[in-house]
Tab-separated table of C-alpha atoms in Angstrom:
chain	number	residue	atom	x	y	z
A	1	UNK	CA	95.064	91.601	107.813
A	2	UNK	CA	92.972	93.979	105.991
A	3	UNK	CA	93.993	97.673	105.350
A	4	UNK	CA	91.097	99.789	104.450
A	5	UNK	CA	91.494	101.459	101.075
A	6	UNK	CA	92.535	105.130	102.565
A	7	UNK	CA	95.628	103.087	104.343
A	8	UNK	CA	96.644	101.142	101.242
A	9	UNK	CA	96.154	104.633	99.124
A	10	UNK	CA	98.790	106.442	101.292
A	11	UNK	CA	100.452	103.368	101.279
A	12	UNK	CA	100.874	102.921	97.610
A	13	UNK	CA	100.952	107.218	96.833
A	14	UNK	CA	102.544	108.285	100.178
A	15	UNK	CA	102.398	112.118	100.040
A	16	UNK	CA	105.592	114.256	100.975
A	17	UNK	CA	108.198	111.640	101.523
A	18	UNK	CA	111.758	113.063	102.095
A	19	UNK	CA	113.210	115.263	103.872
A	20	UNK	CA	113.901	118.845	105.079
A	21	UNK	CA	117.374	120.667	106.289
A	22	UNK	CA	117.323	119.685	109.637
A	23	UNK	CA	120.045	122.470	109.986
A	24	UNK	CA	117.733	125.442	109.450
A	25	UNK	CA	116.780	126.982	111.994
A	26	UNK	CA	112.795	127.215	110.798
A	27	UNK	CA	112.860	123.679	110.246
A	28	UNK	CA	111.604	121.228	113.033
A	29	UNK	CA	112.330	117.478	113.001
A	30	UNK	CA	110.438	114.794	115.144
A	31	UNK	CA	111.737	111.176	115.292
A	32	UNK	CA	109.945	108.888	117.168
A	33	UNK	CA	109.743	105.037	117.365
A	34	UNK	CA	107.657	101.820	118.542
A	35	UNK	CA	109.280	99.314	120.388
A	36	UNK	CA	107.272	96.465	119.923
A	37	UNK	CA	106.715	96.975	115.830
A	38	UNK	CA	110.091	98.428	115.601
A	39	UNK	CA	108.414	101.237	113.604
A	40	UNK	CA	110.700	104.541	113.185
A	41	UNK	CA	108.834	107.681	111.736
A	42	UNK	CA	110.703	110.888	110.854
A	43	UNK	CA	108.489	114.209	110.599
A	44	UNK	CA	109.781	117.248	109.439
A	45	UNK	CA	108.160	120.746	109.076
A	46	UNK	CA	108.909	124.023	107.845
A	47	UNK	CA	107.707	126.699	109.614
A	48	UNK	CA	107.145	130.545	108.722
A	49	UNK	CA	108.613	132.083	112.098
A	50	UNK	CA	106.449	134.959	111.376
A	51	UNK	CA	102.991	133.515	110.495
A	52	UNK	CA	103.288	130.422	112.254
A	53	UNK	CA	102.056	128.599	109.155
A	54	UNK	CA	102.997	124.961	108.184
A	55	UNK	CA	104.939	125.687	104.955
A	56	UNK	CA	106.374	122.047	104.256
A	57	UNK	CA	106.214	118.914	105.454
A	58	UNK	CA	108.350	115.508	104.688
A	59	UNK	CA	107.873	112.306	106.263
A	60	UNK	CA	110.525	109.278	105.754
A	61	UNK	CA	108.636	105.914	108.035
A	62	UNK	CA	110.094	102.733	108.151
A	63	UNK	CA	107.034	100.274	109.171
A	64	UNK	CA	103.924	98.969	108.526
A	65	UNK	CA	101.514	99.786	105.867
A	66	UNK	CA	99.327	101.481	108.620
A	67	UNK	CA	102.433	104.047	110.102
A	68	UNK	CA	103.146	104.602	106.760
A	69	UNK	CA	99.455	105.665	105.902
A	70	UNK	CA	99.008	107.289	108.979
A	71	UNK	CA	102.584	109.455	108.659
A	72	UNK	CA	101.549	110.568	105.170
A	73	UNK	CA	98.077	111.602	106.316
A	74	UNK	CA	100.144	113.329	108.789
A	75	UNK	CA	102.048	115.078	106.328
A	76	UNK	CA	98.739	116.608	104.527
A	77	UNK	CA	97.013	117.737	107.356
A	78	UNK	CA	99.712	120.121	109.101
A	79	UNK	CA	100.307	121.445	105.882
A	80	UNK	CA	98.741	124.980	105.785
A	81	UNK	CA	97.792	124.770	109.361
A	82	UNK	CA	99.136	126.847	112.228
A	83	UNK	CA	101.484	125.515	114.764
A	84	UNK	CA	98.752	125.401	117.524
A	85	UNK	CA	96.383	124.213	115.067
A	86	UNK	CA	98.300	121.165	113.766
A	87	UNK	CA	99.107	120.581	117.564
A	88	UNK	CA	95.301	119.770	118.299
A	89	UNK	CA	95.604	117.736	115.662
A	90	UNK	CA	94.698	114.354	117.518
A	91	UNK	CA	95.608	110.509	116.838
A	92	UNK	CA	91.871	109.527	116.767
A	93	UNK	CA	90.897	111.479	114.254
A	94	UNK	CA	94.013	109.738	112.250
A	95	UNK	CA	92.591	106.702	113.272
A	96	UNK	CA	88.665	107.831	112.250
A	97	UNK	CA	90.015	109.197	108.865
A	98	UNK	CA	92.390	106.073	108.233
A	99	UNK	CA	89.831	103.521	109.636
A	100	UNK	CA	92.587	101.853	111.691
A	101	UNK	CA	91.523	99.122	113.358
A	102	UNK	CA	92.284	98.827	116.938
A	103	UNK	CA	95.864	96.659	116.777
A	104	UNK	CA	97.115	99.472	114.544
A	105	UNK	CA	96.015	102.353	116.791
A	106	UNK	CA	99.280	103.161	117.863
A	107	UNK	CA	100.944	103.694	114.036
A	108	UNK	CA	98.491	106.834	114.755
A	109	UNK	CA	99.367	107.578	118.314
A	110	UNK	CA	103.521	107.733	116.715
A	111	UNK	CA	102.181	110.342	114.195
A	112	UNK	CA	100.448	112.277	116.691
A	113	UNK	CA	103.396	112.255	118.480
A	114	UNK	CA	106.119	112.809	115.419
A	115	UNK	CA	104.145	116.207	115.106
A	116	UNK	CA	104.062	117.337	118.147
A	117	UNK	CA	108.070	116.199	118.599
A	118	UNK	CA	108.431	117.812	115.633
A	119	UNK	CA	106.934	121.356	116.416
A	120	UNK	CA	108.337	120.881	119.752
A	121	UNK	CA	111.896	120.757	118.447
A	122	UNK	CA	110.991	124.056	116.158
A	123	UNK	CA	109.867	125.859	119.352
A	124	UNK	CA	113.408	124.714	120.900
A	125	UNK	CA	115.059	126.078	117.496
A	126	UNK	CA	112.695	129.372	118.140
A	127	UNK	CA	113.758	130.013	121.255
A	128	UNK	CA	110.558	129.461	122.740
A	129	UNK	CA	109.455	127.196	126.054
A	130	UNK	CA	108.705	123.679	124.547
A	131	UNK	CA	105.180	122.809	125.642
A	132	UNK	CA	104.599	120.403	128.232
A	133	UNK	CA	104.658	117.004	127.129
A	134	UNK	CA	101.337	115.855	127.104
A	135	UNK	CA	101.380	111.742	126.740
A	136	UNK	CA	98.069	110.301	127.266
A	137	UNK	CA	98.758	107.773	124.396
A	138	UNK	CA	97.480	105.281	127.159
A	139	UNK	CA	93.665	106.721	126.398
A	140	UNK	CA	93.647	105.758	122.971
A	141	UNK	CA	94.160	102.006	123.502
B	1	UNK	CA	97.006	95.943	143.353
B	2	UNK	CA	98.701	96.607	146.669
B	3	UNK	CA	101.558	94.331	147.127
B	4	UNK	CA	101.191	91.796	150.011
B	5	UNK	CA	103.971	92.152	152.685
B	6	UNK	CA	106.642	88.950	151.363
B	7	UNK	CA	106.344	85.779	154.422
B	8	UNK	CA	109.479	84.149	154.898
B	9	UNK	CA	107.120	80.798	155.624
B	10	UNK	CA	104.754	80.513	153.031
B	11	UNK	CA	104.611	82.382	149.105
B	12	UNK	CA	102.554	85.201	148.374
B	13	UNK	CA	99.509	85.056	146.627
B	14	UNK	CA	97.892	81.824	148.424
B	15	UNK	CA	94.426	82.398	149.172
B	16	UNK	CA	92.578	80.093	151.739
B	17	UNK	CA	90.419	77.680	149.942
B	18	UNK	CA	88.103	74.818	151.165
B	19	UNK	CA	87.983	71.177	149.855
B	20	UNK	CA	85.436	70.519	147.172
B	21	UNK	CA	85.032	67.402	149.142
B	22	UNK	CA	85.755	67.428	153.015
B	23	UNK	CA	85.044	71.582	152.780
B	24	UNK	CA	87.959	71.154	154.961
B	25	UNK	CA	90.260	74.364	154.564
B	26	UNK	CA	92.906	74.412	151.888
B	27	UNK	CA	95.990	76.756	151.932
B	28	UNK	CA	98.517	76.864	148.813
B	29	UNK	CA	98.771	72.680	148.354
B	30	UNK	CA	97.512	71.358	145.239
B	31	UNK	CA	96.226	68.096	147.428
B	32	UNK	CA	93.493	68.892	150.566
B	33	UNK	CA	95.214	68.251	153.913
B	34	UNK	CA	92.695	66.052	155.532
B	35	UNK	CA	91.445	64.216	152.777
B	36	UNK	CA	93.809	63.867	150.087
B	37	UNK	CA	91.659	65.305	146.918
B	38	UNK	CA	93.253	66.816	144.256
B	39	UNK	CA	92.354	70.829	144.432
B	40	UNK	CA	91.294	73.224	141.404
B	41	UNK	CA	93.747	75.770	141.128
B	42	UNK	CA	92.676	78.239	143.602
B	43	UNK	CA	91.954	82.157	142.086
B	44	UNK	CA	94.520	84.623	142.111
B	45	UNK	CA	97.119	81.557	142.973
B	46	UNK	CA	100.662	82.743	140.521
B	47	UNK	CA	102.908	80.569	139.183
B	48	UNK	CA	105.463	81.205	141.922
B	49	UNK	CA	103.012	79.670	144.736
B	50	UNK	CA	102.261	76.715	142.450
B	51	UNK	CA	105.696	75.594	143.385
B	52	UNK	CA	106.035	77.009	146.844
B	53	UNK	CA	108.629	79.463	145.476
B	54	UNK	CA	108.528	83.485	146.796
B	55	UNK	CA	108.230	86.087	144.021
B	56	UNK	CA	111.835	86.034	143.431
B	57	UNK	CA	113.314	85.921	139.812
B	58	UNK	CA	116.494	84.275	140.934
B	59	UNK	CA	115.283	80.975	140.972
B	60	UNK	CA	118.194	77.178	141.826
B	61	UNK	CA	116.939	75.858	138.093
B	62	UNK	CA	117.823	72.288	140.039
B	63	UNK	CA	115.023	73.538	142.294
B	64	UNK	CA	111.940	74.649	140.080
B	65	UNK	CA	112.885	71.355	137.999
B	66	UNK	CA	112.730	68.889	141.287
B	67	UNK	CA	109.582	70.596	142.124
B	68	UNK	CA	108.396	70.061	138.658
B	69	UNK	CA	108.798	66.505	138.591
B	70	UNK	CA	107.171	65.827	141.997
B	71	UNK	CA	104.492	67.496	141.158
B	72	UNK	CA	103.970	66.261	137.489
B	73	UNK	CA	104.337	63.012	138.961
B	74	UNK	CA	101.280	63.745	142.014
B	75	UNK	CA	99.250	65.334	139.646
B	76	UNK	CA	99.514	62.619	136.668
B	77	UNK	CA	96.291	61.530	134.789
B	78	UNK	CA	97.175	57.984	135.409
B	79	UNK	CA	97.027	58.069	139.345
B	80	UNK	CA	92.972	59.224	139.018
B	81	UNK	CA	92.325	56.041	136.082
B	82	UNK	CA	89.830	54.867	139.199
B	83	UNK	CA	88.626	58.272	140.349
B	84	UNK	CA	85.730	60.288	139.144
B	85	UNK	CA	85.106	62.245	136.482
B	86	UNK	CA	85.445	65.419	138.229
B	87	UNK	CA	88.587	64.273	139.727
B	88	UNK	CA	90.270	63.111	136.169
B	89	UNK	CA	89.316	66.209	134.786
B	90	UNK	CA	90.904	68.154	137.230
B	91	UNK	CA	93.958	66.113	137.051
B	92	UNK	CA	94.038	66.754	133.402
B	93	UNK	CA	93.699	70.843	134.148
B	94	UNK	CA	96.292	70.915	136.802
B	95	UNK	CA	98.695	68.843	134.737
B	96	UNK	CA	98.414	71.345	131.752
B	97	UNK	CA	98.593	74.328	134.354
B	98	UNK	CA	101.833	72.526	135.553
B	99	UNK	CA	103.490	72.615	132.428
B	100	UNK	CA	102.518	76.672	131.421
B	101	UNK	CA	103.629	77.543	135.036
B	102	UNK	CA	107.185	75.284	134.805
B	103	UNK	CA	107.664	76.629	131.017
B	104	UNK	CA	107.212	80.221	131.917
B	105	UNK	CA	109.279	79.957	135.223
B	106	UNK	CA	111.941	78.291	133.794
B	107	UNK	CA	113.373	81.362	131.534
B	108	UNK	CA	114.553	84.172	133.311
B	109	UNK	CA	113.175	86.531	130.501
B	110	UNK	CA	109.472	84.706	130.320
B	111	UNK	CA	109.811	84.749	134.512
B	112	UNK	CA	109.856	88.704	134.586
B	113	UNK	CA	107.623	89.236	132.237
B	114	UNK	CA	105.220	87.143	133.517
B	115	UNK	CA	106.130	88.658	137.238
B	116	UNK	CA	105.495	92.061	135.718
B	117	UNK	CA	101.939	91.049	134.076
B	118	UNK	CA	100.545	89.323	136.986
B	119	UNK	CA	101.049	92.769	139.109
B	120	UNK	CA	99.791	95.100	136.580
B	121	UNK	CA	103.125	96.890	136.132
B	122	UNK	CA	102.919	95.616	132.286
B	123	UNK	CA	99.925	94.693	130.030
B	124	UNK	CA	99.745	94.141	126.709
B	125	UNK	CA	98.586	96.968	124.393
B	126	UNK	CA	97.991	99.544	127.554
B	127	UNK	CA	101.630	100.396	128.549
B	128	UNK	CA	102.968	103.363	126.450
B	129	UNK	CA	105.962	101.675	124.450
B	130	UNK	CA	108.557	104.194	124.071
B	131	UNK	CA	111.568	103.075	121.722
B	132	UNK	CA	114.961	104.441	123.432
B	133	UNK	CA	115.517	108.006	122.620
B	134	UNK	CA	119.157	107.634	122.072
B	135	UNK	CA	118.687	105.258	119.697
B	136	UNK	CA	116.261	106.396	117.586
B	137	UNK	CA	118.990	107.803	115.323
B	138	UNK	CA	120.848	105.000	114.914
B	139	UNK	CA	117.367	102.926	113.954
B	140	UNK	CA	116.892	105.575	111.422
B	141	UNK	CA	120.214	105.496	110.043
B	142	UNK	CA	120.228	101.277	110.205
B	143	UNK	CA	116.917	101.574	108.252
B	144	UNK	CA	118.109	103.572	105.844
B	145	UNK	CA	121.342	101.188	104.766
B	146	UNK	CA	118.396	98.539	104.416
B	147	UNK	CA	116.503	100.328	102.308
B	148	UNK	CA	119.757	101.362	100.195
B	149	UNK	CA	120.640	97.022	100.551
B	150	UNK	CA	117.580	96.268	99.419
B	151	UNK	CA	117.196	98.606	96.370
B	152	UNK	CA	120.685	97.499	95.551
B	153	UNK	CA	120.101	94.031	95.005
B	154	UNK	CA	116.931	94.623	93.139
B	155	UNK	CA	119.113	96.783	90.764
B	156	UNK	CA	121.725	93.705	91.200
B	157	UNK	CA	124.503	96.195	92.166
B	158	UNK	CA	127.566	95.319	94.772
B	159	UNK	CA	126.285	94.604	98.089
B	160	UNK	CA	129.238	93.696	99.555
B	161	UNK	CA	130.147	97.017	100.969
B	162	UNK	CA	126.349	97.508	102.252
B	163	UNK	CA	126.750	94.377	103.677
B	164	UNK	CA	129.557	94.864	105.925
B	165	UNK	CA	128.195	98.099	107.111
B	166	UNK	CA	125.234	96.406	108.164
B	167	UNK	CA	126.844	93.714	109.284
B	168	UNK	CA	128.760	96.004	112.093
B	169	UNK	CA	125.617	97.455	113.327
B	170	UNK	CA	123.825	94.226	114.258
B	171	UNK	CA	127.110	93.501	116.167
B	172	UNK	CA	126.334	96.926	117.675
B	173	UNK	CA	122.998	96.414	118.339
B	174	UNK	CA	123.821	92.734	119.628
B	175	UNK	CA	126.246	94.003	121.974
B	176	UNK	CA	123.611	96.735	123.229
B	177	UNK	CA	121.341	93.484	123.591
B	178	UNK	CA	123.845	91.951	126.078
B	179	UNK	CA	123.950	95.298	128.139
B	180	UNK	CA	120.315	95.443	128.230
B	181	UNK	CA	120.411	91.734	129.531
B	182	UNK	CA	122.918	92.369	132.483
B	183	UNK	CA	121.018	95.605	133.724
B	184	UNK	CA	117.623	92.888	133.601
B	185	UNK	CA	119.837	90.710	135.464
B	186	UNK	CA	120.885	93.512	138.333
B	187	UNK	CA	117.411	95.070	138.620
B	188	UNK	CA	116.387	91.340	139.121
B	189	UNK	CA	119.317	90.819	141.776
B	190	UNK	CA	117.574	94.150	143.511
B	191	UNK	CA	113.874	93.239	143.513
B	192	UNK	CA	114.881	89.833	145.195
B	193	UNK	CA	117.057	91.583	147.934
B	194	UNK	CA	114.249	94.027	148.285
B	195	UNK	CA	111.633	91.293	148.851
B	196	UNK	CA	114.487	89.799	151.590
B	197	UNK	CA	114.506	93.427	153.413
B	198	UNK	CA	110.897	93.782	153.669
B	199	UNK	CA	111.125	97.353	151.173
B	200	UNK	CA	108.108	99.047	150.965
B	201	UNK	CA	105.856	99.466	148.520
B	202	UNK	CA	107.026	102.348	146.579
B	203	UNK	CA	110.298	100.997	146.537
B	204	UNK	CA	109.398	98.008	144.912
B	205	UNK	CA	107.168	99.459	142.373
B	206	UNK	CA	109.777	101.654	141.401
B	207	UNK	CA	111.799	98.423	140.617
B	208	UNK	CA	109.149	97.082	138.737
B	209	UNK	CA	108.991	100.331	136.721
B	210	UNK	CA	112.297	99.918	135.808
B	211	UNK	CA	112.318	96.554	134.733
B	212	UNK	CA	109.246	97.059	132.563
B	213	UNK	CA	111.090	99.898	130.540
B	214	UNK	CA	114.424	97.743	130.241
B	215	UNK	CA	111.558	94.872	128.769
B	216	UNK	CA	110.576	97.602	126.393
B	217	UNK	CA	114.052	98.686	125.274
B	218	UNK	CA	115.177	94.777	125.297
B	219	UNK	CA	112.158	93.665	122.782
B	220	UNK	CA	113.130	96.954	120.333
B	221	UNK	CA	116.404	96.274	120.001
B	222	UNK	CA	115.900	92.654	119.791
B	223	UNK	CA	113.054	93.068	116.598
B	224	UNK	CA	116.065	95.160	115.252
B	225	UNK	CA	118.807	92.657	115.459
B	226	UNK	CA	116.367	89.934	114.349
B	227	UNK	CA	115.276	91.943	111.135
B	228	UNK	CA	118.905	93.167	109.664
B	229	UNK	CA	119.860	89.435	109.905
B	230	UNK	CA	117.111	88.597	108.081
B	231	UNK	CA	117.869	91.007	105.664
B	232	UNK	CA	121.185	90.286	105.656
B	233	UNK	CA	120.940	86.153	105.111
B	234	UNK	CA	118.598	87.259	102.094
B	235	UNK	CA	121.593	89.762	100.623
């Protein structure tokens, strides 16, 4: 199959890979996975408690070229961003940026949902009410 | 779909039909009543009514198979040599539709799978496939150790103790494989006694719930097992 060149750019310079102290407390990890690819995708984010800014972000995916892609685009994005605002980040516009094509749509519905599993867990490390889990990955197919 | 109340006399899923030929009224039989033509397979007809079974995934193997061969024999190209076209053609059609609905029947993993498609509990590409939470750690973690095998070999370092290591976690994940199989097997066991006590509806699509996420958890783990072996054999 053909990736388009944005997937096999991330692909070939993935941005941020590695990972953050999953210990500290400001740091929120999201691990999610795909059954039927077998795709795992680790997201982790450093957050200023005070600001609510995106300091860091590190991504480790084992996958395809396209999860890979779409974790690293992942990665660039939140950076910078506020925790709401990288929340309404949304898989379609991974999949509009990346050019997935539509048997790949769900590498971008597991980074949509590595962020917000991510942030999620840094709200839980914050003290604060995790927001209600809002899976309407079944929209995007 | 609404789930048709189970009949003890005849499977679910037969709708009435009439003959091509005698427009005489057909009912589940793959021959007309009154005349003897061979039928089309009639819409919405599943692969359980094709052999008269109920929509039970314990099925006598001995059973399916005698059933098979009586009707691979009825529906044969060579008994419609002298009939028409329209005839031989179907013969041909039913014949192939025979052998998709025996193949798929026959496994206990292809049966409730294909139980679980045909009522809209699980279709490809619009079910949300969740990998098991409490695994997702140990995938990581297995991934990892592959990575590490790989780049080890490339650098042609010791693999051996890699090896090992990942050799233990398939077993793992095999043995996780066999518990996934025997809770398939008991949900099974339950959606056949259900269909025997007349549950209701709810009941039974709760069942079928179930049995769709064990399908998702069985095909993870089982792309996971099949991978570190590969992986391994190439070490």
């Amino acid at each position: 199959m053909a990736y388009s060149e944005k997937v096999i750019e991330h692909y070939n310079n993935p941005r941020n890979v590695g990972s953050l102290d999953k210990a500290d407390p400001n740091v929120g990890t999201g691990l999610v996975g795909a059954p039927e690819c077998g795709d795992v995708m680790k997201l982790q984010m450093k957050v200023n408690p005070t600001t609510r800014v995106i300091e860091e972000a590190k991504f480790k995916t084992f996958g395809c070229g396209s999860a890979i892609a779409s974790s690293s685009l992942a990665t660039e994005w939140v950076k910078g961003k506020t925790v709401e605002e990288a929340l309404a980040i949304k898989n379609t516009d991974i999949v509009r940026e990346l050019a997935l094509p539509p048997v790949k749509i769900h590498c971008s519905v597991l980074a949509e949902d590595a962020i917000k599993a991510a942030l999620g867990d840094w709200k839980k490390k914050q003290g604060e009410p995790e927001a209600a889990k809002t899976v309407e990955a079944a929209s995007a197919h | 779909m609404p789930l048709s109340q189970p009949q003890t006399k005849r499977a679910e899923g037969v709708p009435v039909t009439s003959c091509w030929n005698c427009k005489g009224a057909v009912s589940g039989t793959h021959f007309c009543g009154a005349c003897g033509k061979i039928q089309p397979l009639p819409a919405g007809m599943d692969y359980f009514a094709f052999f008269g079974l109920p929509r039970k995934l314990t099925i006598e193997p001995a059973a399916l198979d005698g059933q098979f061969h009586m009707l691979s024999w009825k529906l044969h190209p060579d008994n419609f040599v002298r009939a028409s076209e329209f005839e031989r053609n179907l013969s041909l059609q039913r014949s192939s539709e025979l052998n998709d609905a025996y193949r798929t029947l026959r496994e206990p993993l292809s049966r409730v799978e294909y139980l679980l498609e045909f009522l809209n509990v699980r279709k490809e590409g619009t079910t949300k496939q969740q990998a098991p939470p409490e695994l997702l750690e140990e995938v990581f973690e297995l991934n990892e150790w592959l990575d590490e095998l790989r780049e080890t070999r490339t650098s042609g370092g010791e693999v051996a103790l890699l090896r090992g290591r990942l050799d233990a976690a398939a077993g793992n994940f095999q043995a996780k494989l066999t518990e996934v199989d025997a809770e398939l097997a008991a949900l099974g066991a339950q959606w056949d006694a259900a269909l025997d006590s007349g549950a209701d509806e709810a009941k039974r699509t709760a069942l079928l719930t179930r049995m769709s996420e064990v399908l998702n958890r069985r095909s993870y783990i089982r792309n996971l097992v099949d991978g570190v072996q590969q992986e391994i054999a190439a070490a």
